PDB file of C-alpha atoms and ligand atoms in Angstrom:
ATOM      1  CA  GLN T 514     112.514 250.593  79.580  1.00 93.00           C
ATOM      2  CA  LEU T 515     112.949 250.782  75.784  1.00 94.00           C
ATOM      3  CA  ASN T 516     115.396 248.604  73.521  1.00 95.00           C
ATOM      4  CA  LYS T 517     118.107 250.421  71.476  1.00 95.00           C
ATOM      5  CA  TYR T 518     121.282 250.210  70.482  1.00 94.00           C
ATOM      6  CA  VAL T 519     124.057 251.989  72.819  1.00 94.00           C
ATOM      7  CA  LYS T 520     127.674 252.164  71.848  1.00 93.00           C
ATOM      8  CA  CYS T 521     129.806 249.498  72.861  1.00 94.00           C
ATOM      9  CA  LYS T 522     131.712 249.374  75.858  1.00 93.00           C
ATOM     10  CA  THR T 523     134.290 246.933  75.170  1.00 94.00           C
ATOM     11  CA  CYS T 524     135.771 248.896  72.660  1.00 92.00           C
ATOM     12  CA  SER T 525     134.135 252.199  73.419  1.00 91.00           C
ATOM     13  CA  GLY T 526     132.244 252.641  70.331  1.00 91.00           C
ATOM     14  CA  GLU T 527     135.780 252.345  68.367  1.00 90.00           C
ATOM     15  CA  GLY T 528     134.774 248.807  66.930  1.00 92.00           C
ATOM     16  CA  THR T 529     138.114 247.766  67.038  1.00 94.00           C
ATOM     17  CA  ALA T 530     139.354 244.788  69.580  1.00 94.00           C
ATOM     18  CA  PRO T 531     141.045 246.273  72.736  1.00 91.00           C
ATOM     19  CA  GLY T 532     144.517 246.557  72.266  1.00 91.00           C
ATOM     20  CA  THR T 533     144.183 247.238  68.580  1.00 93.00           C
ATOM     21  CA  HIS T 534     143.639 250.806  66.457  1.00 92.00           C
ATOM     22  CA  LYS T 535     142.096 251.139  63.316  1.00 91.00           C
ATOM     23  CA  ARG T 536     144.580 251.921  60.188  1.00 93.00           C
ATOM     24  CA  THR T 537     144.090 254.696  57.431  1.00 94.00           C
ATOM     25  CA  CYS T 538     142.985 253.158  54.281  1.00 94.00           C
ATOM     26  CA  SER T 539     145.264 252.666  52.097  1.00 93.00           C
ATOM     27  CA  ARG T 540     143.217 252.492  49.199  1.00 93.00           C
ATOM     28  CA  CYS T 541     141.892 256.127  49.592  1.00 92.00           C
ATOM     29  CA  GLY T 542     144.878 257.555  51.870  1.00 93.00           C
ATOM     30  CA  GLY T 543     142.105 258.561  54.822  1.00 92.00           C
ATOM     31  CA  SER T 544     140.191 260.683  52.273  1.00 93.00           C
ATOM     32  CA  GLY T 545     137.284 258.192  51.869  1.00 92.00           C
ATOM     33  CA  VAL T 546     136.787 259.355  48.853  1.00 93.00           C
ATOM     34  CA  ILE T 547     138.250 257.894  45.526  1.00 92.00           C
ATOM     35  CA  THR T 548     138.316 259.963  42.370  1.00 90.00           C
ATOM     36  CA  GLN T 549     138.668 258.449  39.063  1.00 87.00           C
ATOM     37  CA  VAL T 550     139.601 260.439  35.889  1.00 88.00           C
ATOM     38  CA  ARG T 551     137.840 258.981  32.667  1.00 85.00           C
ATOM     39  CA  LYS T 552     138.384 260.071  29.260  1.00 86.00           C
ATOM     40  CA  THR T 553     135.575 260.999  27.233  1.00 83.00           C
ATOM     41  CA  MET T 554     135.003 262.687  23.981  1.00 84.00           C
ATOM     42  CA  LEU T 555     134.433 265.534  25.625  1.00 82.00           C
ATOM     43  CA  GLY T 556     137.600 265.480  27.436  1.00 86.00           C
ATOM     44  CA  GLN T 557     138.673 263.999  30.671  1.00 86.00           C
ATOM     45  CA  MET T 558     135.658 263.549  33.470  1.00 88.00           C
ATOM     46  CA  GLN T 559     136.545 263.173  37.241  1.00 87.00           C
ATOM     47  CA  THR T 560     134.131 261.481  39.348  1.00 88.00           C
ATOM     48  CA  GLN T 561     134.403 261.405  42.935  1.00 90.00           C
ATOM     49  CA  SER T 562     132.418 258.462  45.242  1.00 92.00           C
ATOM     50  CA  PRO T 563     132.799 256.848  48.596  1.00 93.00           C
ATOM     51  CA  CYS T 564     135.709 254.420  49.493  1.00 93.00           C
ATOM     52  CA  PRO T 565     134.286 250.711  48.825  1.00 92.00           C
ATOM     53  CA  ASP T 566     137.314 249.535  51.068  1.00 91.00           C
ATOM     54  CA  CYS T 567     136.552 251.572  54.060  1.00 89.00           C
ATOM     55  CA  ASN T 568     132.738 252.386  53.481  1.00 87.00           C
ATOM     56  CA  GLY T 569     133.680 256.183  52.930  1.00 89.00           C
ATOM     57  CA  THR T 570     135.457 256.639  56.431  1.00 88.00           C
ATOM     58  CA  GLY T 571     138.985 256.651  55.759  1.00 91.00           C
ATOM     59  CA  SER T 572     139.889 254.022  58.122  1.00 91.00           C
ATOM     60  CA  VAL T 573     139.852 250.652  58.352  1.00 92.00           C
ATOM     61  CA  ILE T 574     138.948 248.024  61.290  1.00 92.00           C
ATOM     62  CA  ASP T 575     141.651 244.722  60.919  1.00 92.00           C
ATOM     63  CA  THR T 576     140.691 243.057  63.822  1.00 94.00           C
ATOM     64  CA  PRO T 577     136.901 244.396  64.698  1.00 94.00           C
ATOM     65  CA  CYS T 578     135.639 243.778  68.322  1.00 95.00           C
ATOM     66  CA  SER T 579     134.035 240.596  69.138  1.00 95.00           C
ATOM     67  CA  ASP T 580     131.085 242.209  71.078  1.00 94.00           C
ATOM     68  CA  CYS T 581     129.938 244.673  68.274  1.00 93.00           C
ATOM     69  CA  HIS T 582     131.465 243.027  65.775  1.00 93.00           C
ATOM     70  CA  GLY T 583     133.492 246.401  64.433  1.00 90.00           C
ATOM     71  CA  THR T 584     129.918 248.382  64.374  1.00 90.00           C
ATOM     72  CA  GLY T 585     131.002 250.173  67.493  1.00 91.00           C
ATOM     73  CA  LYS T 586     127.277 249.458  69.303  1.00 93.00           C
ATOM     74  CA  VAL T 587     125.223 247.062  70.856  1.00 95.00           C
ATOM     75  CA  LYS T 588     121.465 246.477  71.273  1.00 95.00           C
ATOM     76  CA  SER T 589     120.534 246.560  74.786  1.00 95.00           C
ATOM     77  CA  ARG T 590     117.449 246.862  77.212  1.00 96.00           C
ATOM     78  CA  VAL T 591     117.809 250.288  79.059  1.00 94.00           C
ATOM     79  CA  LYS T 592     115.719 252.000  81.731  1.00 95.00           C
ATOM     80  CA  ILE T 593     115.162 255.872  81.307  1.00 93.00           C
ATOM     81  CA  GLU T 594     113.117 258.184  83.633  1.00 94.00           C
ATOM     82  CA  VAL T 595     111.404 260.765  82.137  1.00 93.00           C
ATOM     83  CA  ASN T 596     109.701 263.720  83.681  1.00 92.00           C
ATOM     84  CA  ILE T 597     105.785 263.885  82.681  1.00 92.00           C
ATOM     85  CA  PRO T 598     105.040 267.100  82.840  1.00 89.00           C
ATOM     86  CA  ALA T 599     101.044 267.315  84.313  1.00 89.00           C
ATOM     87  CA  GLY T 600      98.769 268.322  81.344  1.00 90.00           C
ATOM     88  CA  VAL T 601      99.583 265.774  78.810  1.00 92.00           C
ATOM     89  CA  ASP T 602      97.786 264.091  76.135  1.00 91.00           C
ATOM     90  CA  ASN T 603      97.994 261.741  73.370  1.00 92.00           C
ATOM     91  CA  ASP T 604     100.517 262.624  70.652  1.00 92.00           C
ATOM     92  CA  SER T 605     102.463 264.813  73.486  1.00 91.00           C
ATOM     93  CA  VAL T 606     105.996 264.247  72.439  1.00 94.00           C
ATOM     94  CA  ILE T 607     108.738 264.778  75.573  1.00 94.00           C
ATOM     95  CA  PRO T 608     112.169 265.088  73.495  1.00 94.00           C
ATOM     96  CA  ILE T 609     114.867 263.843  75.517  1.00 94.00           C
ATOM     97  CA  ARG T 610     118.478 265.415  74.059  1.00 94.00           C
ATOM     98  CA  GLY T 611     121.064 262.748  74.118  1.00 93.00           C
ATOM     99  CA  GLN T 612     118.867 259.424  74.373  1.00 93.00           C
ATOM    100  CA  GLY T 613     118.869 258.219  70.824  1.00 94.00           C
ATOM    101  CA  GLU T 614     120.906 255.893  69.233  1.00 93.00           C
ATOM    102  CA  PRO T 615     124.686 256.313  68.734  1.00 92.00           C
ATOM    103  CA  GLY T 616     126.227 258.397  65.897  1.00 89.00           C
ATOM    104  CA  GLU T 617     127.630 256.060  62.735  1.00 83.00           C
ATOM    105  CA  ASN T 618     131.471 256.011  63.367  1.00 79.00           C
ATOM    106  CA  ASN T 619     131.372 256.854  67.066  1.00 81.00           C
ATOM    107  CA  GLY T 620     129.480 260.160  66.175  1.00 86.00           C
ATOM    108  CA  PRO T 621     127.146 261.553  69.001  1.00 91.00           C
ATOM    109  CA  ASN T 622     123.950 260.055  70.213  1.00 92.00           C
ATOM    110  CA  GLY T 623     120.652 261.121  68.428  1.00 95.00           C
ATOM    111  CA  ASP T 624     117.694 262.205  70.253  1.00 96.00           C
ATOM    112  CA  LEU T 625     115.014 260.434  72.221  1.00 95.00           C
ATOM    113  CA  TYR T 626     111.638 261.145  71.446  1.00 96.00           C
ATOM    114  CA  VAL T 627     108.779 259.714  73.667  1.00 95.00           C
ATOM    115  CA  VAL T 628     105.140 260.112  72.202  1.00 95.00           C
ATOM    116  CA  ILE T 629     102.438 260.039  74.846  1.00 94.00           C
ATOM    117  CA  LYS T 630      99.702 257.776  74.786  1.00 94.00           C
ATOM    118  CA  VAL T 631      97.065 258.347  77.799  1.00 91.00           C
ATOM    119  CA  LYS T 632      95.219 255.055  78.949  1.00 92.00           C
ATOM    120  CA  PRO T 633      91.223 255.452  79.567  1.00 92.00           C
ATOM    121  CA  HIS T 634      90.557 255.954  83.089  1.00 93.00           C
ATOM    122  CA  GLU T 635      88.014 253.518  85.197  1.00 93.00           C
ATOM    123  CA  ILE T 636      85.543 256.817  85.993  1.00 92.00           C
ATOM    124  CA  PHE T 637      86.889 259.844  84.074  1.00 95.00           C
ATOM    125  CA  GLN T 638      86.633 260.832  80.855  1.00 95.00           C
ATOM    126  CA  ARG T 639      88.711 263.606  79.540  1.00 93.00           C
ATOM    127  CA  ASN T 640      87.750 266.164  77.086  1.00 92.00           C
ATOM    128  CA  GLY T 641      90.737 268.248  76.595  1.00 90.00           C
ATOM    129  CA  SER T 642      91.160 270.259  79.474  1.00 93.00           C
ATOM    130  CA  ASP T 643      87.696 268.991  81.074  1.00 96.00           C
ATOM    131  CA  ILE T 644      86.964 266.210  82.789  1.00 96.00           C
ATOM    132  CA  ARG T 645      83.519 264.486  82.428  1.00 97.00           C
ATOM    133  CA  LEU T 646      82.253 262.262  84.914  1.00 96.00           C
ATOM    134  CA  GLU T 647      78.983 260.296  85.210  1.00 96.00           C
ATOM    135  CA  ILE T 648      77.652 259.747  89.315  1.00 97.00           C
ATOM    136  CA  PRO T 649      74.206 257.139  89.372  1.00 97.00           C
ATOM    137  CA  ILE T 650      72.576 258.486  92.192  1.00 97.00           C
ATOM    138  CA  SER T 651      69.183 256.897  94.049  1.00 96.00           C
ATOM    139  CA  PHE T 652      65.690 257.479  93.435  1.00 93.00           C
ATOM    140  CA  ASP T 653      65.708 258.712  96.960  1.00 94.00           C
ATOM    141  CA  GLN T 654      68.315 260.933  96.716  1.00 97.00           C
ATOM    142  CA  ALA T 655      67.301 262.930  93.666  1.00 96.00           C
ATOM    143  CA  ALA T 656      64.171 263.444  94.613  1.00 94.00           C
ATOM    144  CA  LEU T 657      65.022 264.603  98.540  1.00 96.00           C
ATOM    145  CA  GLY T 658      68.720 265.906  97.319  1.00 97.00           C
ATOM    146  CA  ASP T 659      71.576 264.471  99.082  1.00 97.00           C
ATOM    147  CA  GLU T 660      75.078 265.324  99.573  1.00 97.00           C
ATOM    148  CA  ILE T 661      77.291 262.885  97.261  1.00 96.00           C
ATOM    149  CA  VAL T 662      81.056 262.474  97.051  1.00 96.00           C
ATOM    150  CA  VAL T 663      82.610 263.486  93.855  1.00 96.00           C
ATOM    151  CA  PRO T 664      85.892 261.995  93.392  1.00 96.00           C
ATOM    152  CA  THR T 665      88.379 264.593  91.777  1.00 95.00           C
ATOM    153  CA  LEU T 666      91.967 264.922  90.760  1.00 91.00           C
ATOM    154  CA  ASP T 667      93.292 266.297  93.723  1.00 88.00           C
ATOM    155  CA  GLY T 668      90.459 264.323  96.145  1.00 93.00           C
ATOM    156  CA  LYS T 669      87.381 263.814  96.967  1.00 95.00           C
ATOM    157  CA  ILE T 670      84.700 266.539  97.430  1.00 95.00           C
ATOM    158  CA  GLN T 671      80.965 267.109  98.683  1.00 95.00           C
ATOM    159  CA  TYR T 672      78.304 267.808  96.373  1.00 95.00           C
ATOM    160  CA  LYS T 673      75.246 269.187  97.217  1.00 96.00           C
ATOM    161  CA  VAL T 674      72.493 267.614  95.040  1.00 96.00           C
ATOM    162  CA  PRO T 675      69.290 269.460  95.123  1.00 97.00           C
ATOM    163  CA  ALA T 676      65.679 268.642  95.928  1.00 96.00           C
ATOM    164  CA  GLY T 677      63.776 267.470  92.870  1.00 94.00           C
ATOM    165  CA  THR T 678      67.058 266.714  90.542  1.00 95.00           C
ATOM    166  CA  GLN T 679      66.500 265.072  87.060  1.00 95.00           C
ATOM    167  CA  PRO T 680      68.482 262.445  85.528  1.00 95.00           C
ATOM    168  CA  GLY T 681      71.321 263.972  83.066  1.00 95.00           C
ATOM    169  CA  THR T 682      71.342 267.176  84.934  1.00 96.00           C
ATOM    170  CA  THR T 683      74.893 268.157  84.684  1.00 97.00           C
ATOM    171  CA  PHE T 684      76.684 270.430  87.160  1.00 96.00           C
ATOM    172  CA  ARG T 685      80.205 272.630  86.803  1.00 96.00           C
ATOM    173  CA  LEU T 686      82.879 272.132  89.376  1.00 96.00           C
ATOM    174  CA  LYS T 687      85.179 275.084  88.275  1.00 95.00           C
ATOM    175  CA  GLY T 688      88.581 274.614  87.844  1.00 95.00           C
ATOM    176  CA  LYS T 689      88.495 270.875  89.052  1.00 95.00           C
ATOM    177  CA  GLY T 690      89.582 269.585  85.424  1.00 95.00           C
ATOM    178  CA  ILE T 691      92.939 269.355  84.143  1.00 94.00           C
ATOM    179  CA  ARG T 692      96.094 271.716  83.680  1.00 91.00           C
ATOM    180  CA  ASN T 693      96.746 272.878  80.418  1.00 91.00           C
ATOM    181  CA  ILE T 694      99.881 272.002  79.721  1.00 87.00           C
ATOM    182  CA  ARG T 695     100.970 275.672  77.924  1.00 87.00           C
ATOM    183  CA  THR T 696      98.614 277.851  79.837  1.00 90.00           C
ATOM    184  CA  GLY T 697      98.729 276.374  83.277  1.00 88.00           C
ATOM    185  CA  ARG T 698      94.791 276.887  83.371  1.00 92.00           C
ATOM    186  CA  PRO T 699      92.951 274.270  84.788  1.00 94.00           C
ATOM    187  CA  GLY T 700      90.018 272.882  83.107  1.00 95.00           C
ATOM    188  CA  ASP T 701      86.693 272.232  84.654  1.00 97.00           C
ATOM    189  CA  MET T 702      84.978 268.846  85.743  1.00 97.00           C
ATOM    190  CA  TYR T 703      81.192 268.529  84.476  1.00 97.00           C
ATOM    191  CA  VAL T 704      79.522 265.753  86.400  1.00 97.00           C
ATOM    192  CA  THR T 705      76.156 264.376  85.396  1.00 97.00           C
ATOM    193  CA  VAL T 706      74.142 262.687  87.382  1.00 96.00           C
ATOM    194  CA  THR T 707      72.182 259.516  86.619  1.00 96.00           C
ATOM    195  CA  VAL T 708      69.385 257.948  88.254  1.00 96.00           C
ATOM    196  CA  GLU T 709      69.224 254.492  89.186  1.00 95.00           C
ATOM    197  CA  VAL T 710      66.309 252.824  89.082  1.00 94.00           C
ATOM    198  CA  PRO T 711      66.269 249.777  91.370  1.00 92.00           C
ATOM    199  CA  THR T 712      66.249 246.238  90.420  1.00 94.00           C
ATOM    200  CA  LYS T 713      65.285 242.448  91.905  1.00 95.00           C
ATOM    201  CA  LEU T 714      62.781 244.115  94.252  1.00 95.00           C
ATOM    202  CA  ASN T 715      61.530 241.705  96.956  1.00 97.00           C
ATOM    203  CA  SER T 716      57.990 241.582  97.885  1.00 97.00           C
ATOM    204  CA  ALA T 717      58.161 243.551 100.998  1.00 97.00           C
ATOM    205  CA  GLN T 718      60.048 246.620  98.422  1.00 96.00           C
ATOM    206  CA  LYS T 719      57.792 246.232  95.787  1.00 97.00           C
ATOM    207  CA  LYS T 720      55.014 247.192  98.020  1.00 97.00           C
ATOM    208  CA  ALA T 721      56.609 250.103  99.684  1.00 95.00           C
ATOM    209  CA  VAL T 722      57.328 251.334  95.714  1.00 94.00           C
ATOM    210  CA  ARG T 723      53.376 250.688  95.394  1.00 95.00           C
ATOM    211  CA  THR T 724      53.017 252.619  98.734  1.00 95.00           C
ATOM    212  CA  MET T 725      54.787 255.517  97.453  1.00 92.00           C
ATOM    213  CA  ALA T 726      53.599 255.659  94.071  1.00 91.00           C
ATOM    214  CA  GLU T 727      50.073 255.926  95.317  1.00 91.00           C
ATOM    215  CA  HIS T 728      50.764 258.656  97.668  1.00 90.00           C
ATOM    216  CA  LEU T 729      52.798 260.490  94.915  1.00 88.00           C
ATOM    217  CA  LYS T 730      49.502 260.604  92.821  1.00 84.00           C
ATOM    218  CA  GLU T 731      48.284 263.479  95.118  1.00 78.00           C
ATOM    219  CA  GLY T 732      49.867 267.222  93.810  1.00 75.00           C
ATOM    220  CA  SER T 733      51.637 267.677  90.631  1.00 78.00           C
ATOM    221  CA  CYS T 734      54.434 265.640  91.807  1.00 83.00           C
ATOM    222  CA  TYR T 735      55.177 264.273  88.286  1.00 87.00           C
ATOM    223  CA  LYS T 736      54.636 267.620  85.966  1.00 86.00           C
ATOM    224  CA  LYS T 737      56.505 266.685  82.949  1.00 88.00           C
ATOM    225  CA  LYS T 738      54.559 263.071  82.845  1.00 87.00           C
ATOM    226  CA  GLN T 739      51.562 265.414  83.066  1.00 88.00           C
ATOM    227  CA  SER T 740      52.000 267.661  80.766  1.00 90.00           C
ATOM    228  CA  PHE T 741      53.355 265.004  78.282  1.00 93.00           C
ATOM    229  CA  SER T 742      50.072 262.598  78.841  1.00 90.00           C
ATOM    230  CA  ASP T 743      47.768 266.462  78.292  1.00 91.00           C
ATOM    231  CA  LYS T 744      49.622 267.021  74.852  1.00 95.00           C
ATOM    232  CA  VAL T 745      49.132 262.856  73.976  1.00 95.00           C
ATOM    233  CA  LYS T 746      44.908 263.295  75.265  1.00 93.00           C
ATOM    234  CA  LYS T 747      45.082 266.859  72.976  1.00 94.00           C
ATOM    235  CA  PHE T 748      46.782 265.056  69.813  1.00 93.00           C
ATOM    236  CA  PHE T 749      44.165 262.170  69.537  1.00 93.00           C
ATOM    237  CA  GLU T 750      41.134 265.078  70.190  1.00 86.00           C
TER     238      GLU T 750
HETATM  239 ZN1  LIG V 528     132.708 246.942  70.279  1.00 72.38          ZN
HETATM  240 ZN1  LIG V 529     139.409 253.857  52.171  1.00 72.38          ZN
END
């Protein structure tokens, strides 16, 4: 919806009150131009200027239309249906022929240019034709692996997160991005998993975590942690 000038319906854009007509301007004889001849030292000089009586239009309105005051256009709120092609991005321009404002002196309409601004999405982030998405998973899902639900533009899909997935791991879903408006080729979706550490544990839950921690001390469960503390130890030797 937009506010714009439209052709006045009362006078069909003529600017004259119903039943009356424009009259040919007597000052310029309908040409819209006034020619003045001046005498100068170099002889006669001719200058042409728009006729002030009719503003260069060649005709005069004696009884202006009361709705548009003789301008032939009125401001109106209009509803225009615009087809948004898939893949538009910020500053994409959609031209709509003939939906601009009416021309001067009942001339043809101009064009309307719709400039697209894309609202940010609650979960998807756009990067050109690609989509980025962050999915929080729990520690046990990361450690044991799990099938998670990934939302895409064309519905939910199942994705198998492998056991031992590290926080920040990004996997790519080919072709699940946004269709390029020019090439028609779809971009990809990049899903980054974050591992959520549980908060507000009650005492039973804390106990369970401690028990788990005890069990995880055995073997080489924490390779990065072990290697880092080895390096720190070496550094201070
Ligand atoms: Zn009018
Ligand atoms: Zn005139």
